[in-house]
Short mmCIF file of C-alpha atoms in Angstrom, two decimals:
data_model
loop_
_atom_site.label_atom_id
_atom_site.label_comp_id
_atom_site.label_asym_id
_atom_site.label_seq_id
_atom_site.Cartn_x
_atom_site.Cartn_y
_atom_site.Cartn_z
CA MET L 32 -119.75 -38.87 22.60
CA ASN L 33 -118.55 -39.05 18.99
CA LYS L 34 -116.41 -35.95 19.52
CA LEU L 35 -114.87 -37.58 22.59
CA ARG L 36 -114.24 -40.77 20.62
CA LYS L 37 -112.15 -38.78 18.12
CA GLN L 38 -109.95 -37.37 20.91
CA PHE L 39 -109.78 -40.43 23.17
CA SER L 40 -110.03 -44.21 22.79
CA ALA L 41 -113.26 -46.13 22.24
CA GLN L 42 -112.64 -47.97 25.51
CA PHE L 43 -112.45 -44.63 27.35
CA CYS L 44 -115.71 -43.44 25.78
CA ASN L 45 -117.48 -46.73 26.51
CA LEU L 46 -116.62 -46.39 30.20
CA VAL L 47 -117.65 -42.71 30.30
CA ALA L 48 -120.98 -43.75 28.74
CA LYS L 49 -121.68 -45.95 31.80
CA SER L 50 -122.32 -42.80 33.86
CA ASP L 51 -125.54 -41.13 32.76
CA THR L 52 -124.68 -38.10 34.89
CA LEU L 53 -121.24 -37.71 33.32
CA VAL L 54 -122.64 -38.02 29.79
CA ALA L 55 -125.38 -35.46 30.55
CA ASP L 56 -122.83 -33.05 32.05
CA ILE L 57 -120.50 -33.45 29.05
CA GLU L 58 -123.40 -32.60 26.75
CA LYS L 59 -124.28 -29.61 28.95
CA LEU L 60 -120.69 -28.36 28.72
CA ARG L 61 -120.68 -28.83 24.95
CA LYS L 62 -123.81 -26.65 24.74
CA TRP L 63 -121.98 -24.04 26.81
CA GLY L 64 -119.16 -24.13 24.23
CA PHE L 65 -116.60 -26.23 26.09
CA LYS L 66 -114.13 -28.52 24.32
CA ILE L 67 -112.59 -31.60 25.89
CA LEU L 68 -109.09 -32.23 24.59
CA PRO L 69 -106.14 -34.49 25.40
CA GLY L 70 -103.57 -32.79 27.63
CA LYS L 71 -99.85 -32.75 27.05
CA VAL L 72 -98.79 -33.61 30.60
CA ASN L 73 -99.23 -37.13 31.97
CA CYS L 74 -101.71 -37.78 34.76
CA THR L 75 -102.93 -34.21 35.13
CA GLY L 76 -105.92 -32.22 34.02
CA ASP L 77 -106.89 -28.63 33.52
CA ALA L 78 -110.18 -26.78 33.32
CA ASP L 79 -109.61 -23.45 31.57
CA ILE L 80 -113.01 -21.90 32.23
CA ASP L 81 -112.26 -18.60 30.48
CA ASN L 82 -111.26 -20.34 27.22
CA LYS L 83 -113.84 -23.10 27.70
CA VAL L 84 -111.36 -25.98 27.43
CA ILE L 85 -110.91 -29.09 29.56
CA ARG L 86 -107.67 -31.01 29.06
CA VAL L 87 -107.12 -34.60 30.21
CA GLY L 88 -103.53 -35.87 30.31
CA ARG L 89 -102.35 -39.33 29.32
CA CYS L 90 -102.58 -41.86 32.11
CA LYS L 91 -104.15 -45.19 33.02
CA LEU L 92 -107.71 -45.44 31.79
CA ILE L 93 -109.41 -45.13 35.18
CA CYS L 94 -107.24 -42.12 36.07
CA ARG L 95 -108.13 -40.38 32.81
CA ILE L 96 -111.80 -40.85 33.60
CA TYR L 97 -111.21 -39.55 37.12
CA ILE L 98 -109.34 -36.51 35.74
CA LEU L 99 -112.13 -35.79 33.22
CA ALA L 100 -114.82 -36.01 35.90
CA HIS L 101 -112.73 -33.93 38.33
CA GLU L 102 -112.24 -31.12 35.81
CA ILE L 103 -115.94 -31.22 34.86
CA GLY L 104 -116.65 -30.89 38.59
CA HIS L 105 -114.53 -27.72 38.65
CA VAL L 106 -116.44 -26.24 35.71
CA LEU L 107 -119.81 -27.03 37.28
CA ASN L 108 -118.65 -25.58 40.63
CA SER L 109 -117.19 -22.45 39.04
CA ARG L 110 -120.57 -20.74 39.14
CA ASP L 111 -120.45 -20.96 42.95
CA LEU L 112 -116.91 -19.57 43.00
CA LYS L 113 -117.95 -16.43 41.14
CA LYS L 114 -120.03 -15.49 44.17
CA VAL L 115 -116.79 -15.31 46.19
CA SER L 116 -114.60 -12.72 44.50
CA ALA L 117 -111.66 -10.70 45.74
CA HIS L 118 -113.60 -7.45 45.86
CA ARG L 119 -116.51 -8.96 47.81
CA SER L 120 -114.76 -11.21 50.34
CA SER L 121 -111.82 -11.54 52.67
CA ILE L 122 -108.71 -13.48 51.76
CA GLU L 123 -109.76 -16.27 54.14
CA GLN L 124 -113.19 -16.57 52.48
CA TYR L 125 -111.61 -16.59 49.03
CA VAL L 126 -109.02 -19.28 49.86
CA PHE L 127 -111.59 -21.43 51.67
CA ALA L 128 -113.90 -21.18 48.62
CA GLU L 129 -111.08 -22.56 46.46
CA ILE L 130 -110.42 -25.39 48.93
CA ARG L 131 -114.15 -26.17 49.04
CA ASP L 132 -114.23 -26.17 45.22
CA GLU L 133 -111.40 -28.70 45.12
CA ALA L 134 -113.24 -30.94 47.59
CA LYS L 135 -116.47 -30.69 45.54
CA ALA L 136 -114.61 -31.61 42.34
CA ILE L 137 -113.06 -34.64 44.06
CA ARG L 138 -116.45 -35.74 45.35
CA TYR L 139 -118.05 -35.29 41.91
CA ALA L 140 -115.30 -37.40 40.32
CA MET L 141 -115.58 -40.14 42.94
CA ASP L 142 -119.36 -40.32 42.51
CA ARG L 143 -118.95 -40.70 38.73
CA LEU L 144 -116.33 -43.45 39.20
CA ARG L 145 -118.69 -45.29 41.54
CA GLU L 146 -121.34 -45.21 38.78
CA ILE L 147 -118.91 -46.41 36.11
CA TYR L 148 -117.18 -49.11 38.14
CA ALA L 149 -120.16 -50.29 40.20
CA ASP L 150 -120.08 -53.73 38.60
CA ARG L 151 -116.31 -54.21 38.68
CA PRO L 152 -114.25 -55.87 41.40
CA ARG L 153 -112.21 -53.58 43.59
CA GLU L 154 -109.03 -52.42 41.89
CA LYS L 155 -105.96 -50.65 43.15
CA HIS L 156 -105.56 -47.18 41.72
CA HIS L 157 -102.85 -44.63 42.19
CA PHE L 158 -105.24 -41.92 43.33
CA ASP L 159 -103.79 -39.40 45.70
CA ALA L 160 -104.52 -38.95 49.40
CA TRP L 161 -107.34 -36.50 48.62
CA THR L 162 -109.25 -39.12 46.68
CA ARG L 163 -108.78 -41.75 49.38
CA SER L 164 -110.10 -39.29 51.98
CA ALA L 165 -113.10 -38.43 49.77
CA LYS L 166 -113.81 -42.09 49.10
CA ALA L 167 -113.76 -42.82 52.83
CA GLY L 168 -115.94 -39.80 53.59
CA ARG L 169 -113.24 -38.10 55.68
CA TRP L 170 -114.13 -34.57 54.57
CA ALA L 171 -112.34 -32.72 57.39
CA GLN L 172 -109.16 -34.66 56.55
CA LEU L 173 -109.68 -33.89 52.88
CA LEU L 174 -109.87 -30.15 53.55
CA ARG L 175 -106.66 -30.36 55.62
CA ASP L 176 -104.91 -32.35 52.86
CA ILE L 177 -105.93 -29.82 50.23
CA ARG L 178 -104.84 -26.89 52.39
CA GLU L 179 -101.39 -28.48 52.89
CA SER L 180 -100.86 -29.65 49.31
CA LEU L 181 -98.79 -28.05 46.56
CA ILE L 182 -99.93 -26.63 43.22
CA THR L 183 -97.37 -26.95 40.47
CA THR L 184 -97.53 -24.18 37.87
CA GLY L 185 -93.92 -23.77 36.88
CA LYS L 186 -92.94 -23.91 40.55
CA SER L 187 -94.51 -25.72 43.49
CA VAL L 188 -96.52 -23.44 45.77
CA PRO L 189 -98.72 -24.44 48.75
CA PHE L 190 -102.41 -24.49 47.81
CA GLU L 191 -103.37 -21.78 50.30
CA GLU L 192 -100.50 -19.51 49.24
CA TYR L 193 -101.34 -19.95 45.55
CA TRP L 194 -104.96 -18.88 46.07
CA ALA L 195 -103.98 -16.09 48.48
CA ASP L 196 -101.70 -14.67 45.75
CA SER L 197 -104.54 -15.07 43.25
CA TYR L 198 -106.82 -13.16 45.62
CA LYS L 199 -104.31 -10.31 45.93
CA LYS L 200 -103.86 -10.06 42.15
CA GLU L 201 -107.62 -10.04 41.59
CA LYS L 202 -108.04 -7.42 44.33
CA ARG L 203 -105.39 -5.15 42.77
CA ALA L 204 -106.93 -5.54 39.30
CA ALA L 205 -110.38 -4.63 40.67
CA GLN L 206 -108.93 -1.55 42.43
CA ARG L 207 -107.17 -0.40 39.23
CA LYS L 208 -110.40 -0.83 37.30
CA ARG L 209 -112.39 1.17 39.88
CA LYS L 210 -109.75 3.92 39.89
CA LYS L 211 -109.79 4.13 36.09
CA THR L 212 -113.60 4.29 36.08
CA LEU L 213 -113.58 7.09 38.68
CA GLU L 214 -110.99 9.04 36.66
CA GLN L 215 -113.10 8.72 33.52
CA LYS L 216 -116.18 9.97 35.39
CA LYS L 217 -114.23 12.97 36.70
CA LYS L 218 -113.13 13.87 33.17
CA LYS L 219 -116.77 14.01 32.02
#
């Protein structure tokens, strides 16, 4: 928690410390080599699993905690995602795995917020429709909301289209790698 305190406020760390699960998962990620850093964009987060970095943007305190927990949820779920890769699954399976991952990360974050804010009166937050659906237990609605939402990475792209493109890129990269391996074997 001391490393978090250097990057974020003491108030932020004190609230994070109220969730034993969140603290344990942060420690687990630290052992895996992950760093948790402030992000440059307001009210967003990012889990860069390959570079082992989680970024949490500037926002209201409760939203920062939500973002942190959400991105930790993505990292913890990423092991499940590796089972669904472009060379082992259909495009529909791949995209649905990404949608399911988003729903799991939302649920993880909401569970951590319930632990942290269990003793506080109800507050109004500016959480998005996904969070409200997760909080109300409307999982079918949540999956529809995720499927219809936009991902902004330079340009706004529908969630399904973004992951379908990712699938196609991964599939092409796997095919190039297989072709190169076969060519090397033929040369020997």
